[in-house]
């Protein structure tokens, strides 16, 4: 009886150990034969390649570790942009799909079915090769609102030039912290004495007043630097000043957010429809206004259905950002698992680092979302 | 007092509101339509921003005027119920209608009016529209990859046969329904595998992998009749033994010789491609 339970498990364990042993032995023997050494010392070597777009300063004289950081930051950048826009579009479209308005409803449905049924790689190609290549050259570009330049070489936006930026950031952080305290205090007060404090207006006021004070008293000063056209050669123009968003970043972020937004929209729809109609009617019958029904009855119950599948979509988006390699956006896969791997030939080390990095990125997202999910879950007793 | 209520239609002044509102909405749509299809701007005499927003404002006022709870007119009621329930919805509906009207002409001209489909080389594509000629010439490559043109009927036949075999279940009588699970789980994949790999590639029907399939299928079918007490030992021992027996004792060369499709030309898997390969991959993964 006992052996019947143990035998399959032992066999499985044996097979797993044998497979791992075989592969590591194989790798060891082959690496020895070809004279490849194993170690992470190469990370401090000079990288001697250049990256098109990086958030931190980088050129050929920096180390491979810094190349890794460049790739990691670029991956995080596109993931964060994608997650923010996917969430906004997804929530809007998800609610639009529930609209009574026939046109809005169908438009949202067409959007969802169109974008979720086309492979993501094709969408990235479409935005990069078809849509953004059709943009005008820098010298022919008409500015949008006078300061934004959408050209074939990228999107040029004005930049803020700050004096004493740290004081401004401190003031914003102080405003946020005080808002949190006020919220806690207001909730306690309402529970104990039943008195409501207008938290929203106080928060908005704080968020405006404290940074304003930092301008007036703290010596913070901001000016706008508008991109200006500059001639490089006979027919080559570019813009100087401001911030340049490369077309790779734009098309990747666009494709990722439009694609993932369709799934998030369906999650939102599922969540809102998952709250039974009787709940809304009961809430309305005890005299709550439509806004209160939404805020106090529908959303808390909808969120617990929305959050877990949306976490999946965030993870998908983060991992899908590795498709950046197809359009040469310098993300982790292209810079580190691509160029650095080609140059050093250290496949095992680099691939393991890259895999671990994606693993930790994904796990941190999922830990955060699980924490949030636990926080908003309805406490059932 | 009732007469002052000039923004809300009621039974008394219903017709006035209906006509005014309809004319306003029609006018706004007409302006946008002329602008987008014939490039004529009726309201260009107005200052820039106003002429841009005027159709929206006109349509919005018109929709507001015809919003009535129950009119008795079927069309009007369905409009009011579906796209004109309140101001916000009316605004969004108008916006969607205008965007559709605005975006139709460029799409139409790109897809149809300026596109080329005649001729048989890429050079005929001179217009700004789509180049369907290119698609037409390369259609076979998109569908079949590098698969030889003369042999493409094999792919077509395989997919038609698979679709036919797959749909059999829908027309089965109640009597056979209970056997359908067996058919879909065991027999159909084998048939599909046979068609897709051996018919399309034209190679031997049996090769190393097929022994595994035969061993698995045979042992699963026999496994139904094994008492559950011995089932575990049976499934550990029998399939592996069967596989080894099949491969090294019974038929080794014989099966391969037997399974050769003499009439069909061998097509390397490297030559497969295009949409048909996508279907094959998604069928098996």
Short mmCIF file of C-alpha atoms in Angstrom, two decimals, chain A residues 49-343:
data_model
loop_
_atom_site.label_atom_id
_atom_site.label_comp_id
_atom_site.label_asym_id
_atom_site.label_seq_id
_atom_site.Cartn_x
_atom_site.Cartn_y
_atom_site.Cartn_z
CA UNK A 49 29.21 49.14 -27.76
CA UNK A 50 26.75 51.96 -27.93
CA UNK A 51 23.06 52.06 -27.12
CA UNK A 52 20.59 54.22 -29.02
CA UNK A 53 18.43 55.21 -26.12
CA UNK A 54 19.24 55.03 -22.44
CA UNK A 55 17.98 56.66 -19.29
CA UNK A 56 21.43 56.75 -17.69
CA UNK A 57 24.60 57.87 -19.35
CA UNK A 58 26.11 55.06 -21.38
CA UNK A 59 28.75 54.59 -24.06
CA UNK A 60 31.37 52.06 -25.04
CA UNK A 61 33.66 52.84 -22.12
CA UNK A 62 31.16 51.70 -19.52
CA UNK A 63 31.00 48.18 -18.16
CA UNK A 64 28.71 45.32 -19.09
CA UNK A 65 26.99 45.73 -15.76
CA UNK A 66 26.02 49.25 -16.74
CA UNK A 67 24.72 47.90 -20.06
CA UNK A 68 22.59 45.53 -18.02
CA UNK A 69 21.28 48.47 -15.99
CA UNK A 70 20.50 50.39 -19.19
CA UNK A 71 18.51 47.45 -20.55
CA UNK A 72 16.74 46.89 -17.25
CA UNK A 73 15.76 50.56 -16.94
CA UNK A 74 14.46 50.62 -20.51
CA UNK A 75 12.40 47.49 -19.89
CA UNK A 76 10.99 48.98 -16.70
CA UNK A 77 10.28 52.26 -18.49
CA UNK A 78 8.27 50.68 -21.29
CA UNK A 79 6.49 48.35 -18.87
CA UNK A 80 5.46 51.19 -16.57
CA UNK A 81 4.23 53.34 -19.47
CA UNK A 82 2.41 50.33 -20.90
CA UNK A 83 0.80 49.39 -17.58
CA UNK A 84 -0.40 52.94 -16.92
CA UNK A 85 -1.92 53.46 -20.37
CA UNK A 86 -3.29 49.91 -20.58
CA UNK A 87 -5.07 50.42 -17.27
CA UNK A 88 -6.56 53.76 -18.31
CA UNK A 89 -7.69 52.57 -21.76
CA UNK A 90 -8.83 49.24 -20.37
CA UNK A 91 -11.02 50.75 -17.67
CA UNK A 92 -12.54 53.28 -20.07
CA UNK A 93 -13.24 50.68 -22.76
CA UNK A 94 -14.48 48.14 -20.23
CA UNK A 95 -17.01 50.63 -18.90
CA UNK A 96 -17.87 51.72 -22.44
CA UNK A 97 -18.74 48.11 -23.26
CA UNK A 98 -21.36 48.22 -20.52
CA UNK A 99 -22.91 51.41 -21.85
CA UNK A 100 -26.55 51.49 -22.86
CA UNK A 101 -25.55 53.55 -25.85
CA UNK A 102 -25.53 51.23 -28.85
CA UNK A 103 -22.78 53.10 -30.72
CA UNK A 104 -20.40 53.33 -27.76
CA UNK A 105 -21.03 49.74 -26.82
CA UNK A 106 -20.35 48.44 -30.33
CA UNK A 107 -17.32 50.68 -30.86
CA UNK A 108 -15.76 49.34 -27.68
CA UNK A 109 -16.60 45.77 -28.72
CA UNK A 110 -15.03 46.27 -32.15
CA UNK A 111 -11.91 47.74 -30.55
CA UNK A 112 -11.57 44.82 -28.14
CA UNK A 113 -12.13 42.13 -30.74
CA UNK A 114 -9.85 43.81 -33.26
CA UNK A 115 -6.84 44.38 -31.06
CA UNK A 116 -6.90 41.22 -28.99
CA UNK A 117 -7.14 38.95 -32.02
CA UNK A 118 -4.08 40.24 -33.84
CA UNK A 119 -0.69 38.95 -32.70
CA UNK A 120 1.21 41.48 -30.63
CA UNK A 121 4.33 41.22 -32.78
CA UNK A 122 2.30 42.23 -35.85
CA UNK A 123 0.86 45.20 -33.99
CA UNK A 124 4.34 46.35 -32.98
CA UNK A 125 5.42 46.02 -36.60
CA UNK A 126 2.35 47.93 -37.75
CA UNK A 127 2.99 50.88 -35.45
CA UNK A 128 6.70 50.93 -36.13
CA UNK A 129 6.90 50.24 -39.86
CA UNK A 130 3.52 51.42 -41.12
CA UNK A 131 2.20 54.12 -38.82
CA UNK A 132 5.29 55.91 -37.49
CA UNK A 133 7.24 55.69 -40.77
CA UNK A 134 4.50 57.71 -42.46
CA UNK A 135 5.23 60.69 -40.23
CA UNK A 136 6.88 63.78 -41.77
CA UNK A 137 10.59 64.58 -41.66
CA UNK A 138 11.76 66.93 -38.91
CA UNK A 139 11.95 69.96 -41.25
CA UNK A 140 8.37 69.45 -42.54
CA UNK A 141 6.76 68.88 -39.17
CA UNK A 142 3.90 71.08 -38.06
CA UNK A 143 4.13 71.56 -34.30
CA UNK A 144 1.19 70.40 -32.18
CA UNK A 145 0.14 73.24 -29.84
CA UNK A 146 3.36 74.95 -30.82
CA UNK A 147 5.69 72.80 -28.70
CA UNK A 148 5.22 69.11 -29.53
CA UNK A 149 6.93 67.78 -32.65
CA UNK A 150 5.84 64.38 -33.91
CA UNK A 151 8.40 63.43 -36.54
CA UNK A 152 9.74 60.32 -38.18
CA UNK A 153 12.79 60.58 -35.93
CA UNK A 154 10.74 60.50 -32.77
CA UNK A 155 8.47 62.56 -30.61
CA UNK A 156 10.08 65.76 -29.33
CA UNK A 157 8.45 67.23 -26.25
CA UNK A 158 9.48 70.22 -24.17
CA UNK A 159 11.42 69.54 -21.00
CA UNK A 160 11.24 71.26 -17.64
CA UNK A 161 14.44 72.79 -16.37
CA UNK A 162 14.34 72.80 -12.60
CA UNK A 163 16.13 74.71 -9.91
CA UNK A 164 16.04 73.06 -6.49
CA UNK A 165 14.03 70.14 -7.80
CA UNK A 166 14.58 68.20 -4.55
CA UNK A 167 12.62 70.72 -2.49
CA UNK A 168 9.71 70.43 -4.89
CA UNK A 169 9.76 66.64 -4.65
CA UNK A 170 9.93 66.83 -0.85
CA UNK A 171 6.90 69.11 -0.82
CA UNK A 172 4.91 66.68 -2.98
CA UNK A 173 5.92 63.78 -0.74
CA UNK A 174 4.96 65.78 2.34
CA UNK A 175 1.58 66.55 0.79
CA UNK A 176 0.96 62.87 0.06
CA UNK A 177 1.98 61.77 3.55
CA UNK A 178 -0.23 64.36 5.21
CA UNK A 179 -3.14 63.29 3.00
CA UNK A 180 -2.70 59.72 4.19
CA UNK A 181 -2.74 60.86 7.81
CA UNK A 182 -5.80 63.01 7.23
CA UNK A 183 -7.59 60.07 5.67
CA UNK A 184 -6.83 57.85 8.65
CA UNK A 185 -7.94 60.60 11.02
CA UNK A 186 -11.13 61.22 9.06
CA UNK A 187 -12.06 57.56 9.06
CA UNK A 188 -11.46 57.27 12.78
CA UNK A 189 -13.52 60.38 13.40
CA UNK A 190 -16.38 59.07 11.31
CA UNK A 191 -16.34 55.72 13.07
CA UNK A 192 -16.28 57.27 16.51
CA UNK A 193 -18.41 60.36 16.20
CA UNK A 194 -20.13 60.03 12.82
CA UNK A 195 -18.76 63.33 11.58
CA UNK A 196 -17.61 63.43 7.96
CA UNK A 197 -14.58 65.45 6.95
CA UNK A 198 -14.34 66.59 3.31
CA UNK A 199 -11.17 64.60 2.64
CA UNK A 200 -11.20 65.06 -1.13
CA UNK A 201 -11.20 68.84 -1.14
CA UNK A 202 -8.60 68.97 1.64
CA UNK A 203 -6.36 66.57 -0.32
CA UNK A 204 -6.66 68.55 -3.54
CA UNK A 205 -5.97 71.75 -1.64
CA UNK A 206 -2.89 70.26 0.01
CA UNK A 207 -1.61 68.92 -3.29
CA UNK A 208 -1.88 72.39 -4.80
CA UNK A 209 -0.81 74.52 -1.86
CA UNK A 210 2.31 72.70 -0.67
CA UNK A 211 4.07 72.60 -4.07
CA UNK A 212 2.97 76.22 -4.61
CA UNK A 213 4.59 77.16 -1.30
CA UNK A 214 7.77 75.47 -2.44
CA UNK A 215 7.72 77.74 -5.47
CA UNK A 216 7.08 80.87 -3.46
CA UNK A 217 9.27 80.24 -0.42
CA UNK A 218 11.53 77.29 -1.21
CA UNK A 219 13.21 78.93 -4.18
CA UNK A 220 12.01 76.30 -6.65
CA UNK A 221 12.06 77.55 -10.18
CA UNK A 222 10.98 75.79 -13.37
CA UNK A 223 11.28 76.89 -16.94
CA UNK A 224 10.22 75.11 -20.11
CA UNK A 225 12.77 74.19 -22.72
CA UNK A 226 11.11 73.92 -26.12
CA UNK A 227 12.79 71.75 -28.76
CA UNK A 228 14.31 73.84 -31.56
CA UNK A 229 15.08 72.59 -35.06
CA UNK A 230 18.75 72.25 -35.94
CA UNK A 231 20.46 71.50 -39.21
CA UNK A 232 22.96 68.67 -39.11
CA UNK A 233 23.83 68.48 -42.79
CA UNK A 234 22.42 69.45 -46.20
CA UNK A 235 19.22 67.49 -45.76
CA UNK A 236 19.55 66.18 -42.21
CA UNK A 237 17.61 67.97 -39.52
CA UNK A 238 16.89 67.22 -35.92
CA UNK A 239 15.55 68.96 -32.84
CA UNK A 240 17.65 70.13 -29.97
CA UNK A 241 16.57 70.61 -26.41
CA UNK A 242 13.57 69.07 -24.78
CA UNK A 243 13.07 65.36 -24.47
CA UNK A 244 13.24 62.96 -27.39
CA UNK A 245 11.07 59.88 -27.30
CA UNK A 246 12.41 57.48 -29.95
CA UNK A 247 9.88 55.92 -32.36
CA UNK A 248 10.79 52.46 -31.05
CA UNK A 249 9.64 53.39 -27.57
CA UNK A 250 6.45 55.00 -28.86
CA UNK A 251 5.44 52.11 -31.08
CA UNK A 252 6.27 49.52 -28.45
CA UNK A 253 4.40 51.33 -25.68
CA UNK A 254 1.47 51.98 -28.03
CA UNK A 255 1.21 48.37 -29.18
CA UNK A 256 1.66 46.94 -25.67
CA UNK A 257 -0.90 49.23 -24.08
CA UNK A 258 -3.50 48.89 -26.86
CA UNK A 259 -3.11 45.11 -26.86
CA UNK A 260 -3.20 44.62 -23.11
CA UNK A 261 -5.97 47.18 -22.65
CA UNK A 262 -8.37 44.88 -24.51
CA UNK A 263 -7.82 42.13 -21.95
CA UNK A 264 -8.08 44.55 -19.04
CA UNK A 265 -11.30 45.89 -20.54
CA UNK A 266 -12.76 42.40 -20.49
CA UNK A 267 -11.61 41.94 -16.88
CA UNK A 268 -13.33 45.19 -15.92
CA UNK A 269 -16.50 44.19 -17.72
CA UNK A 270 -16.46 40.81 -16.01
CA UNK A 271 -15.98 42.48 -12.65
CA UNK A 272 -18.81 44.97 -13.01
CA UNK A 273 -21.17 42.41 -14.46
CA UNK A 274 -20.21 40.03 -11.69
CA UNK A 275 -21.97 42.26 -9.18
CA UNK A 276 -25.57 41.13 -9.19
CA UNK A 277 -28.27 43.55 -10.21
CA UNK A 278 -30.08 43.04 -6.91
CA UNK A 279 -27.16 44.65 -5.06
CA UNK A 280 -27.49 47.87 -7.04
CA UNK A 281 -31.27 47.91 -6.66
CA UNK A 282 -31.01 47.27 -2.93
CA UNK A 283 -28.44 50.05 -2.56
CA UNK A 284 -30.63 52.42 -4.53
CA UNK A 285 -33.66 51.48 -2.45
CA UNK A 286 -32.00 52.47 0.82
CA UNK A 287 -31.41 55.89 -0.66
CA UNK A 288 -27.83 55.91 -1.92
CA UNK A 289 -27.13 58.19 -4.86
CA UNK A 290 -25.83 56.58 -8.10
CA UNK A 291 -22.32 57.78 -7.26
CA UNK A 292 -22.51 56.26 -3.81
CA UNK A 293 -23.87 53.02 -5.27
CA UNK A 294 -20.88 52.87 -7.56
CA UNK A 295 -18.36 53.80 -4.88
CA UNK A 296 -19.69 51.87 -1.90
CA UNK A 297 -21.46 48.88 -3.39
CA UNK A 298 -20.42 48.07 -6.95
CA UNK A 299 -16.71 48.92 -7.03
CA UNK A 300 -15.64 47.08 -3.84
CA UNK A 301 -17.27 43.93 -5.12
CA UNK A 302 -16.15 44.42 -8.70
CA UNK A 303 -12.50 45.07 -7.77
CA UNK A 304 -12.01 41.71 -6.13
CA UNK A 305 -13.04 40.09 -9.43
CA UNK A 306 -11.04 42.55 -11.53
CA UNK A 307 -7.69 42.53 -9.73
CA UNK A 308 -6.46 38.90 -10.04
CA UNK A 309 -6.87 38.59 -13.85
CA UNK A 310 -5.56 42.12 -14.28
CA UNK A 311 -2.41 41.05 -12.43
CA UNK A 312 -1.99 38.39 -15.08
CA UNK A 313 -2.24 41.04 -17.77
CA UNK A 314 0.37 43.24 -16.07
CA UNK A 315 2.73 40.27 -15.93
CA UNK A 316 2.01 39.48 -19.57
CA UNK A 317 2.72 43.06 -20.54
CA UNK A 318 6.03 43.10 -18.68
CA UNK A 319 7.15 39.87 -20.29
CA UNK A 320 5.80 40.81 -23.73
CA UNK A 321 7.97 43.91 -23.64
CA UNK A 322 10.83 41.60 -24.63
CA UNK A 323 9.35 41.67 -28.15
CA UNK A 324 11.12 45.03 -28.27
CA UNK A 325 14.05 43.16 -29.79
CA UNK A 326 12.07 42.93 -33.06
CA UNK A 327 12.15 46.69 -33.59
CA UNK A 328 15.53 47.30 -31.94
CA UNK A 329 14.27 49.06 -28.85
CA UNK A 330 17.21 48.63 -26.46
CA UNK A 331 15.50 46.66 -23.71
CA UNK A 332 17.03 44.01 -21.48
CA UNK A 333 16.74 41.25 -24.06
CA UNK A 334 18.25 43.25 -26.90
CA UNK A 335 21.06 44.96 -24.99
CA UNK A 336 22.08 42.30 -22.52
CA UNK A 337 20.85 38.96 -23.86
CA UNK A 338 21.56 40.18 -27.40
CA UNK A 339 24.54 42.45 -27.91
CA UNK A 340 26.40 41.65 -24.69
CA UNK A 341 25.85 37.93 -25.22
CA UNK A 342 27.20 38.14 -28.78
CA UNK A 343 30.28 40.02 -27.65
#
